[in-house]
Short mmCIF file of C-alpha atoms in Angstrom, two decimals:
data_model
loop_
_atom_site.label_atom_id
_atom_site.label_comp_id
_atom_site.label_asym_id
_atom_site.label_seq_id
_atom_site.Cartn_x
_atom_site.Cartn_y
_atom_site.Cartn_z
CA MET A 256 155.31 213.64 -166.21
CA GLN A 257 158.01 214.87 -163.88
CA VAL A 258 160.64 214.36 -166.58
CA GLN A 259 158.51 216.31 -169.02
CA LEU A 260 158.27 219.20 -166.61
CA THR A 261 162.00 219.19 -165.96
CA THR A 262 162.59 219.26 -169.70
CA ASN A 263 160.30 222.25 -170.10
CA ILE A 264 161.95 224.14 -167.26
CA LEU A 265 165.36 223.45 -168.76
CA LYS A 266 164.18 224.52 -172.24
CA ALA A 267 162.90 227.83 -170.86
CA ASN A 268 166.15 228.26 -168.96
CA ASP A 269 168.25 227.57 -172.06
CA ALA A 270 166.29 230.15 -174.07
CA ILE A 271 167.03 232.87 -171.51
CA ALA A 272 170.63 231.68 -171.14
CA ALA A 273 171.02 232.20 -174.90
CA LEU A 274 169.82 235.79 -174.51
CA ASN A 275 172.29 236.36 -171.68
CA ARG A 276 175.12 234.86 -173.76
CA LYS A 277 174.28 237.10 -176.74
CA LEU A 278 174.38 240.19 -174.53
CA PHE A 279 177.69 239.15 -172.93
CA LEU A 280 179.14 238.69 -176.42
CA GLU A 281 177.95 242.13 -177.57
CA LYS A 282 179.39 243.76 -174.45
CA LYS A 283 182.55 241.62 -174.66
CA ILE A 284 182.16 240.46 -171.07
CA PHE A 285 183.76 237.17 -170.06
CA VAL A 286 181.48 235.32 -167.63
CA VAL A 287 182.47 232.67 -165.09
CA ASN A 288 179.98 230.54 -163.15
CA ILE A 289 181.60 229.26 -159.93
CA MET A 290 180.04 226.26 -158.20
CA SER A 291 180.91 224.21 -155.12
CA SER A 292 179.61 222.75 -151.87
CA PRO A 293 178.83 225.20 -149.11
CA GLY A 294 182.07 226.26 -147.45
CA ALA A 295 184.51 225.10 -150.13
CA GLY A 296 185.85 228.64 -150.27
CA LYS A 297 184.31 230.32 -153.33
CA THR A 298 183.93 233.73 -151.68
CA THR A 299 187.32 233.56 -149.95
CA ILE A 300 189.00 232.76 -153.27
CA LEU A 301 187.31 235.80 -154.82
CA GLU A 302 188.34 238.03 -151.92
CA LYS A 303 191.97 237.11 -152.60
CA LEU A 304 191.76 236.88 -156.39
CA LEU A 305 189.94 240.11 -157.29
CA PRO A 306 192.62 242.44 -155.86
CA MET A 307 195.26 240.50 -157.86
CA LEU A 308 193.70 241.39 -161.22
CA PRO A 309 195.52 244.03 -163.32
CA GLN A 310 194.00 247.47 -163.99
CA ASP A 311 192.58 246.59 -167.41
CA ILE A 312 190.38 243.85 -165.95
CA LYS A 313 187.16 245.42 -164.71
CA ALA A 314 185.15 242.92 -162.72
CA ALA A 315 181.71 242.66 -161.14
CA VAL A 316 180.27 239.81 -159.11
CA ILE A 317 176.80 238.29 -158.79
CA GLU A 318 176.37 236.45 -155.51
CA GLY A 319 173.77 233.68 -155.23
CA ASP A 320 172.52 232.65 -151.81
CA LEU A 321 169.36 231.29 -150.26
CA THR A 322 169.18 234.29 -147.98
CA THR A 323 171.48 236.98 -146.46
CA THR A 324 173.72 239.49 -148.27
CA LYS A 325 176.86 238.39 -146.39
CA ASP A 326 178.82 237.29 -149.45
CA ALA A 327 178.04 240.39 -151.52
CA GLU A 328 179.18 242.52 -148.57
CA ARG A 329 182.46 240.58 -148.38
CA ILE A 330 183.06 241.12 -152.12
CA GLU A 331 182.29 244.85 -151.97
CA LYS A 332 185.02 245.27 -149.36
CA THR A 333 187.51 244.40 -152.13
CA GLY A 334 186.23 247.42 -154.10
CA VAL A 335 184.46 245.28 -156.70
CA TYR A 336 180.79 245.90 -157.43
CA ALA A 337 178.56 243.02 -156.26
CA VAL A 338 174.86 242.22 -156.63
CA GLN A 339 173.17 239.69 -154.38
CA ILE A 340 170.48 237.30 -155.59
CA ASN A 341 168.51 235.55 -152.85
CA THR A 342 166.88 232.38 -154.13
CA LEU A 343 164.65 232.12 -151.03
CA GLY A 344 165.30 228.41 -150.64
CA GLY A 345 166.12 227.58 -154.26
CA CYS A 346 169.23 225.41 -154.55
CA HIS A 347 170.73 227.05 -157.65
CA LEU A 348 170.70 230.18 -159.81
CA ASP A 349 168.95 230.07 -163.18
CA ALA A 350 169.33 232.12 -166.35
CA ASN A 351 166.26 234.24 -165.59
CA MET A 352 167.59 235.29 -162.16
CA ILE A 353 170.79 236.43 -163.88
CA ASN A 354 168.84 238.21 -166.62
CA GLN A 355 166.81 240.14 -164.08
CA VAL A 356 169.82 241.61 -162.27
CA LEU A 357 171.78 242.55 -165.41
CA GLU A 358 170.28 246.06 -165.40
CA LYS A 359 171.83 246.61 -161.97
CA LEU A 360 175.32 245.91 -163.32
CA PRO A 361 177.63 248.47 -165.01
CA LEU A 362 177.78 246.38 -168.21
CA GLU A 363 179.46 249.16 -170.22
CA GLU A 364 182.34 249.34 -167.75
CA ILE A 365 183.15 245.71 -167.01
CA ASN A 366 184.82 242.93 -168.98
CA LEU A 367 184.63 240.17 -166.35
CA LEU A 368 181.49 238.98 -164.62
CA ILE A 369 181.86 236.36 -161.93
CA ILE A 370 178.74 234.53 -160.82
CA GLU A 371 179.06 232.75 -157.49
CA ASN A 372 176.34 230.12 -157.48
CA VAL A 373 174.46 228.80 -154.44
CA GLY A 374 176.61 226.40 -152.41
CA ASN A 375 175.53 223.04 -153.83
CA LEU A 376 177.26 220.24 -155.75
CA VAL A 377 174.05 218.99 -157.40
CA CYS A 378 171.46 221.53 -158.55
CA PRO A 379 173.60 224.23 -160.23
CA ALA A 380 175.18 221.77 -162.67
CA GLY A 381 172.13 221.49 -164.93
CA PHE A 382 171.40 225.19 -165.39
CA ASP A 383 173.15 227.16 -168.13
CA LEU A 384 173.37 230.83 -167.11
CA GLY A 385 174.88 232.05 -170.40
CA GLU A 386 178.40 231.88 -168.97
CA ASP A 387 181.64 231.28 -170.92
CA LEU A 388 183.12 229.01 -168.30
CA LYS A 389 181.90 226.80 -165.48
CA MET A 390 184.38 226.45 -162.61
CA VAL A 391 183.96 223.92 -159.82
CA VAL A 392 185.74 224.34 -156.50
CA LEU A 393 186.43 221.40 -154.20
CA SER A 394 188.26 221.72 -150.89
CA VAL A 395 190.60 218.99 -149.66
CA THR A 396 188.61 218.73 -146.41
CA GLU A 397 185.63 217.38 -148.39
CA GLY A 398 187.45 214.22 -149.48
CA ASN A 399 188.82 213.02 -152.81
CA ASP A 400 185.73 210.88 -153.53
CA LYS A 401 183.56 213.86 -154.48
CA PRO A 402 184.15 213.86 -158.28
CA VAL A 403 182.87 210.28 -158.65
CA LYS A 404 180.01 210.91 -156.22
CA TYR A 405 178.91 214.15 -157.93
CA PRO A 406 179.97 213.42 -161.52
CA VAL A 407 177.67 215.82 -163.38
CA ILE A 408 179.13 219.01 -161.98
CA PHE A 409 182.74 217.82 -162.37
CA ARG A 410 182.06 216.73 -165.95
CA GLU A 411 180.47 220.08 -166.85
CA ALA A 412 183.23 222.24 -165.36
CA LYS A 413 185.93 223.37 -167.79
CA VAL A 414 188.03 224.37 -164.78
CA ALA A 415 188.43 222.51 -161.49
CA VAL A 416 189.97 224.31 -158.53
CA LEU A 417 191.18 222.28 -155.56
CA ASN A 418 191.16 224.59 -152.54
CA LYS A 419 192.55 224.52 -148.98
CA ILE A 420 195.73 222.71 -149.98
CA ASP A 421 197.31 224.26 -146.86
CA LEU A 422 195.32 221.60 -144.94
CA LEU A 423 196.61 218.62 -146.96
CA ASN A 424 198.80 217.44 -144.09
CA TYR A 425 195.86 217.33 -141.69
CA VAL A 426 193.28 215.45 -143.78
CA ASP A 427 193.13 212.21 -145.76
CA PHE A 428 192.93 213.46 -149.33
CA ASP A 429 194.46 211.41 -152.12
CA ILE A 430 195.39 213.97 -154.81
CA LYS A 431 196.49 211.26 -157.24
CA GLN A 432 193.12 209.51 -157.01
CA TYR A 433 191.31 212.87 -157.34
CA GLU A 434 193.22 213.64 -160.54
CA GLU A 435 192.71 210.16 -161.97
CA ASP A 436 188.97 210.36 -161.32
CA LEU A 437 188.78 213.79 -162.96
CA ASN A 438 190.76 212.53 -165.94
CA MET A 439 188.14 209.84 -166.41
CA LEU A 440 185.24 212.29 -166.14
CA ASN A 441 186.74 215.20 -168.01
CA PRO A 442 190.16 214.74 -169.62
CA GLU A 443 190.22 218.26 -171.14
CA GLN A 444 189.63 219.99 -167.81
CA ILE A 445 192.07 222.66 -166.65
CA ARG A 446 193.05 222.34 -162.99
CA PHE A 447 194.45 224.58 -160.30
CA ASN A 448 195.46 223.63 -156.77
CA VAL A 449 195.20 226.61 -154.46
CA SER A 450 194.93 227.81 -150.89
CA SER A 451 192.50 230.66 -150.37
CA ARG A 452 194.07 231.10 -146.95
CA THR A 453 197.76 231.45 -147.90
CA GLY A 454 197.14 232.58 -151.49
CA GLU A 455 199.24 229.72 -152.93
CA GLY A 456 198.36 228.92 -156.55
CA LEU A 457 195.98 231.87 -156.98
CA ASP A 458 198.45 233.73 -159.23
CA ASP A 459 198.13 230.94 -161.83
CA LEU A 460 194.35 231.05 -161.62
CA ALA A 461 194.38 234.85 -161.96
CA LYS A 462 196.71 234.66 -164.97
CA PHE A 463 194.44 232.13 -166.66
CA LEU A 464 191.35 234.30 -166.14
CA VAL A 465 193.11 237.46 -167.32
CA GLU A 466 194.06 235.75 -170.59
CA LYS A 467 190.47 234.61 -171.11
CA VAL A 468 189.04 238.08 -170.40
CA ARG A 469 191.51 239.82 -172.74
CA ALA A 470 190.91 237.25 -175.53
CA LYS A 471 187.14 237.89 -175.45
CA ARG A 472 187.58 241.67 -175.15
CA ASP A 473 190.03 241.78 -178.06
CA GLY A 474 188.01 239.33 -180.15
CA VAL A 475 190.87 236.85 -180.38
CA MET B 150 152.06 227.24 -161.04
CA GLN B 151 155.48 226.20 -159.84
CA VAL B 152 154.48 226.81 -156.22
CA GLN B 153 151.37 224.71 -156.69
CA LEU B 154 153.44 221.86 -158.03
CA THR B 155 155.88 222.03 -155.14
CA THR B 156 152.95 221.93 -152.72
CA ASN B 157 151.53 218.83 -154.39
CA ILE B 158 154.88 217.05 -154.39
CA LEU B 159 155.32 217.85 -150.71
CA LYS B 160 151.76 216.67 -149.92
CA ALA B 161 152.40 213.34 -151.65
CA ASN B 162 155.72 213.07 -149.84
CA ASP B 163 154.12 213.78 -146.45
CA ALA B 164 151.48 211.10 -147.02
CA ILE B 165 154.15 208.45 -147.65
CA ALA B 166 156.28 209.77 -144.80
CA ALA B 167 153.29 209.21 -142.50
CA LEU B 168 153.10 205.57 -143.67
CA ASN B 169 156.82 205.14 -143.00
CA ARG B 170 156.46 206.71 -139.54
CA LYS B 171 153.56 204.39 -138.67
CA LEU B 172 155.61 201.34 -139.68
CA PHE B 173 158.65 202.52 -137.70
CA LEU B 174 156.41 202.97 -134.65
CA GLU B 175 154.92 199.46 -135.01
CA LYS B 176 158.38 197.95 -135.36
CA LYS B 177 159.79 200.20 -132.59
CA ILE B 178 162.61 201.41 -134.81
CA PHE B 179 164.18 204.77 -134.03
CA VAL B 180 165.02 206.57 -137.28
CA VAL B 181 167.62 209.30 -137.80
CA ASN B 182 167.92 211.38 -140.97
CA ILE B 183 171.47 212.77 -141.28
CA MET B 184 172.03 215.75 -143.56
CA SER B 185 175.06 217.89 -144.46
CA SER B 186 177.10 219.36 -147.29
CA PRO B 187 179.15 216.92 -149.34
CA GLY B 188 182.27 216.02 -147.41
CA ALA B 189 181.19 217.21 -143.96
CA GLY B 190 181.90 213.72 -142.66
CA LYS B 191 178.54 211.92 -142.34
CA THR B 192 179.88 208.54 -143.47
CA THR B 193 183.11 208.86 -141.48
CA ILE B 194 181.11 209.65 -138.34
CA LEU B 195 179.01 206.52 -138.92
CA GLU B 196 182.11 204.39 -139.51
CA LYS B 197 183.36 205.43 -136.06
CA LEU B 198 180.00 205.57 -134.28
CA LEU B 199 178.42 202.26 -135.32
CA PRO B 200 181.10 200.06 -133.71
CA MET B 201 180.68 202.04 -130.45
CA LEU B 202 177.04 201.04 -130.02
CA PRO B 203 176.26 198.44 -127.32
CA GLN B 204 175.02 194.95 -128.21
CA ASP B 205 171.33 195.70 -127.68
CA ILE B 206 171.35 198.40 -130.37
CA LYS B 207 170.79 196.73 -133.74
CA ALA B 208 171.37 199.20 -136.54
CA ALA B 209 170.93 199.37 -140.30
CA VAL B 210 171.83 202.21 -142.64
CA ILE B 211 170.26 203.61 -145.79
CA GLU B 212 172.79 205.50 -147.90
CA GLY B 213 171.59 208.18 -150.31
CA ASP B 214 173.83 209.23 -153.17
CA LEU B 215 173.48 210.50 -156.71
CA THR B 216 175.44 207.55 -157.98
CA THR B 217 178.02 204.98 -156.75
CA THR B 218 177.71 202.52 -153.85
CA LYS B 219 180.90 203.74 -152.17
CA ASP B 220 179.27 204.85 -148.92
CA ALA B 221 177.20 201.68 -148.45
CA GLU B 222 180.38 199.65 -148.98
CA ARG B 223 182.16 201.70 -146.31
CA ILE B 224 179.30 201.12 -143.85
CA GLU B 225 179.16 197.37 -144.52
CA LYS B 226 182.82 197.10 -143.53
CA THR B 227 181.70 197.99 -139.98
CA GLY B 228 179.46 194.91 -140.00
CA VAL B 229 176.25 196.93 -140.21
CA TYR B 230 173.73 196.18 -142.95
CA ALA B 231 173.49 198.99 -145.52
CA VAL B 232 171.23 199.66 -148.49
CA GLN B 233 172.20 202.16 -151.16
CA ILE B 234 169.69 204.44 -152.86
CA ASN B 235 170.97 206.17 -156.00
CA THR B 236 168.92 209.26 -156.80
CA LEU B 237 170.41 209.49 -160.33
CA GLY B 238 170.92 213.23 -160.06
CA GLY B 239 168.23 214.01 -157.49
CA CYS B 240 169.52 216.28 -154.71
CA HIS B 241 167.70 214.64 -151.79
CA LEU B 242 165.96 211.49 -150.64
CA ASP B 243 162.17 211.46 -150.39
CA ALA B 244 159.72 209.37 -148.39
CA ASN B 245 158.86 207.17 -151.35
CA MET B 246 162.50 206.22 -151.98
CA ILE B 247 162.73 205.15 -148.33
CA ASN B 248 159.44 203.28 -148.53
CA GLN B 249 160.63 201.32 -151.55
CA VAL B 250 163.79 199.99 -149.89
CA LEU B 251 162.14 199.05 -146.58
CA GLU B 252 161.51 195.49 -147.78
CA LYS B 253 165.26 195.06 -148.22
CA LEU B 254 165.88 195.86 -144.56
CA PRO B 255 165.70 193.36 -141.67
CA LEU B 256 162.99 195.39 -139.93
CA GLU B 257 162.23 192.64 -137.38
CA GLU B 258 165.83 192.60 -136.20
CA ILE B 259 166.78 196.26 -135.96
CA ASN B 260 165.85 199.08 -133.58
CA LEU B 261 167.91 201.88 -135.14
CA LEU B 262 167.72 202.99 -138.75
CA ILE B 263 170.12 205.66 -139.88
CA ILE B 264 169.40 207.39 -143.17
CA GLU B 265 172.35 209.25 -144.64
CA ASN B 266 170.86 211.77 -147.03
CA VAL B 267 172.45 213.09 -150.24
CA GLY B 268 175.21 215.60 -149.49
CA ASN B 269 173.33 218.87 -149.75
CA LEU B 270 172.48 221.72 -147.33
CA VAL B 271 169.38 222.81 -149.24
CA CYS B 272 167.14 220.17 -150.81
CA PRO B 273 166.90 217.51 -148.07
CA ALA B 274 165.54 219.98 -145.49
CA GLY B 275 162.02 220.12 -146.94
CA PHE B 276 161.39 216.39 -147.25
CA ASP B 277 160.01 214.42 -144.30
CA LEU B 278 161.11 210.78 -144.57
CA GLY B 279 159.14 209.55 -141.55
CA GLU B 280 162.16 209.88 -139.27
CA ASP B 281 162.16 210.56 -135.52
CA LEU B 282 165.09 212.91 -135.65
CA LYS B 283 166.79 215.13 -138.19
CA MET B 284 170.50 215.62 -137.56
CA VAL B 285 172.58 218.20 -139.42
CA VAL B 286 176.37 217.89 -139.61
CA LEU B 287 178.60 220.90 -140.27
CA SER B 288 182.38 220.69 -140.42
CA VAL B 289 184.55 223.53 -139.13
CA THR B 290 186.27 223.77 -142.51
CA GLU B 291 183.01 224.99 -144.07
CA GLY B 292 182.92 228.18 -141.99
CA ASN B 293 180.74 229.38 -139.13
CA ASP B 294 178.44 231.40 -141.42
CA LYS B 295 176.60 228.33 -142.74
CA PRO B 296 173.66 228.27 -140.26
CA VAL B 297 172.56 231.80 -141.23
CA LYS B 298 173.17 231.12 -144.93
CA TYR B 299 171.25 227.81 -144.92
CA PRO B 300 168.72 228.51 -142.16
CA VAL B 301 166.00 226.01 -143.11
CA ILE B 302 168.08 222.89 -142.52
CA PHE B 303 169.58 224.19 -139.26
CA ARG B 304 166.13 225.20 -138.02
CA GLU B 305 164.65 221.78 -138.82
CA ALA B 306 167.42 219.73 -137.21
CA LYS B 307 166.79 218.67 -133.62
CA VAL B 308 170.48 217.78 -133.36
CA ALA B 309 173.43 219.71 -134.77
CA VAL B 310 176.82 218.03 -134.94
CA LEU B 311 179.93 220.16 -135.48
CA ASN B 312 182.57 217.90 -137.03
CA LYS B 313 186.33 218.09 -137.71
CA ILE B 314 187.06 220.00 -134.49
CA ASP B 315 190.59 218.54 -134.74
CA LEU B 316 191.11 221.17 -137.49
CA LEU B 317 189.96 224.16 -135.41
CA ASN B 318 193.51 225.48 -135.05
CA TYR B 319 194.02 225.52 -138.82
CA VAL B 320 190.83 227.27 -139.95
CA ASP B 321 188.95 230.46 -139.13
CA PHE B 322 185.86 229.15 -137.42
CA ASP B 323 184.18 231.21 -134.70
CA ILE B 324 182.46 228.62 -132.46
CA LYS B 325 180.86 231.33 -130.29
CA GLN B 326 179.24 232.95 -133.34
CA TYR B 327 178.15 229.53 -134.64
CA GLU B 328 176.42 228.76 -131.33
CA GLU B 329 174.83 232.21 -131.11
CA ASP B 330 173.44 231.87 -134.63
CA LEU B 331 172.07 228.41 -133.88
CA ASN B 332 170.49 229.68 -130.66
CA MET B 333 168.64 232.29 -132.72
CA LEU B 334 167.45 229.73 -135.28
CA ASN B 335 166.73 226.83 -132.97
CA PRO B 336 167.11 227.40 -129.23
CA GLU B 337 165.98 223.85 -128.30
CA GLN B 338 168.58 222.17 -130.51
CA ILE B 339 170.91 219.59 -128.98
CA ARG B 340 174.55 220.01 -130.05
CA PHE B 341 177.64 217.87 -130.20
CA ASN B 342 181.15 218.93 -131.18
CA VAL B 343 183.09 215.98 -132.55
CA SER B 344 186.03 214.84 -134.60
CA SER B 345 185.31 211.91 -136.89
CA ARG B 346 189.08 211.61 -137.31
CA THR B 347 190.18 211.36 -133.67
CA GLY B 348 186.83 210.15 -132.30
CA GLU B 349 186.59 213.04 -129.83
CA GLY B 350 183.02 213.75 -128.75
CA LEU B 351 181.52 210.71 -130.47
CA ASP B 352 180.94 208.91 -127.17
CA ASP B 353 178.46 211.63 -126.13
CA LEU B 354 176.67 211.39 -129.47
CA ALA B 355 176.53 207.59 -129.20
CA LYS B 356 175.16 207.80 -125.66
CA PHE B 357 172.45 210.23 -126.77
CA LEU B 358 171.37 207.95 -129.62
CA VAL B 359 171.37 204.84 -127.45
CA GLU B 360 169.02 206.54 -124.98
CA LYS B 361 166.67 207.53 -127.79
CA VAL B 362 166.65 204.03 -129.31
CA ARG B 363 165.98 202.35 -125.96
CA ALA B 364 163.21 204.84 -125.10
CA LYS B 365 161.36 204.08 -128.32
CA ARG B 366 161.96 200.32 -128.05
CA ASP B 367 160.73 200.25 -124.43
CA GLY B 368 157.81 202.57 -125.14
CA VAL B 369 159.01 205.18 -122.64
#
């Protein structure tokens, strides 16, 4: 019974996600869905990354949170347009929530839409939003055992970002084990090791995203 | 429709939680439900804390995880009996999951049961397990904005533990703001600032728990 319900909810979600994806294709907007635990540094990465993007990349951000508009306010300080979705207790965004805020976004002007999901390593993994790319962020302070403990989200993510590498000397994080575990779960995954505090590694991540945005815009 | 369903699930959960609570009262077992983001340090705190407990405190641990038995194995190395519950994707434990593993626990021999919930700052908050005390753990690396962004769990927790204070010099964490925000959400909350790495502050937490366990055991 419960499984049946979950299936129905996911079917409805997938139908709306398909509508979102069709619209993003028409408008040539590349869409990234960023997921992580609370406090892994999603917003801080965006604060550093958005100002690094070249002039031809026009971005907007959708911020998902249970409550508060804190993250959207932080993003808007970078000069990038941000819309906040409050899930009022819900542990993830779904395709319908995204669909309902699309009219608030300048879709004719942007070519990159970044969706920052609710801080959660479990719930967001199962919900397609219509994005081109799922990105998971893990911080070294969370421990290298997280991919095997939360395998669904790390398997789904085309890109894995390891954040807070400036703290590697102060925590017990086995990068080799982390990479081996990810290779088991998702051998095709693209990986970046960054510090949202010092900015290290973010240039590579920015370059990767810029290439993806231009390829979709130019129909390559 | 969805709200109705949630209400029914919570009603069923509360009924089983009441059964659990009745049993824990009969057996004079003090029960703690520990919740946090993935990687905040719940298991590491237990690894340090359990060996600090005096001889008259007989503990067992229930470990909740999506998959793997890694955490239960870590706990058993301390000499404390541990049972693993795998939620197979579920983002929290519920009262029925607890009820179903009770027969595996030496209930006649223990007076402290620690339940380590699935790493998640959202889902576990709404589910009563029959515990005496909810404890939330936040690590300084996650940022001081988490209580206002995840208010339900911080409001529900009688005890808030701030972990990884050994990293305070390397991260931007405003302890004053954190405490002010918690005072708004939950003025009665008891707080401990600890480092699961160096052990700092864990003696106070252990002392607090020992008093609670003895009070329930002795019917005070």
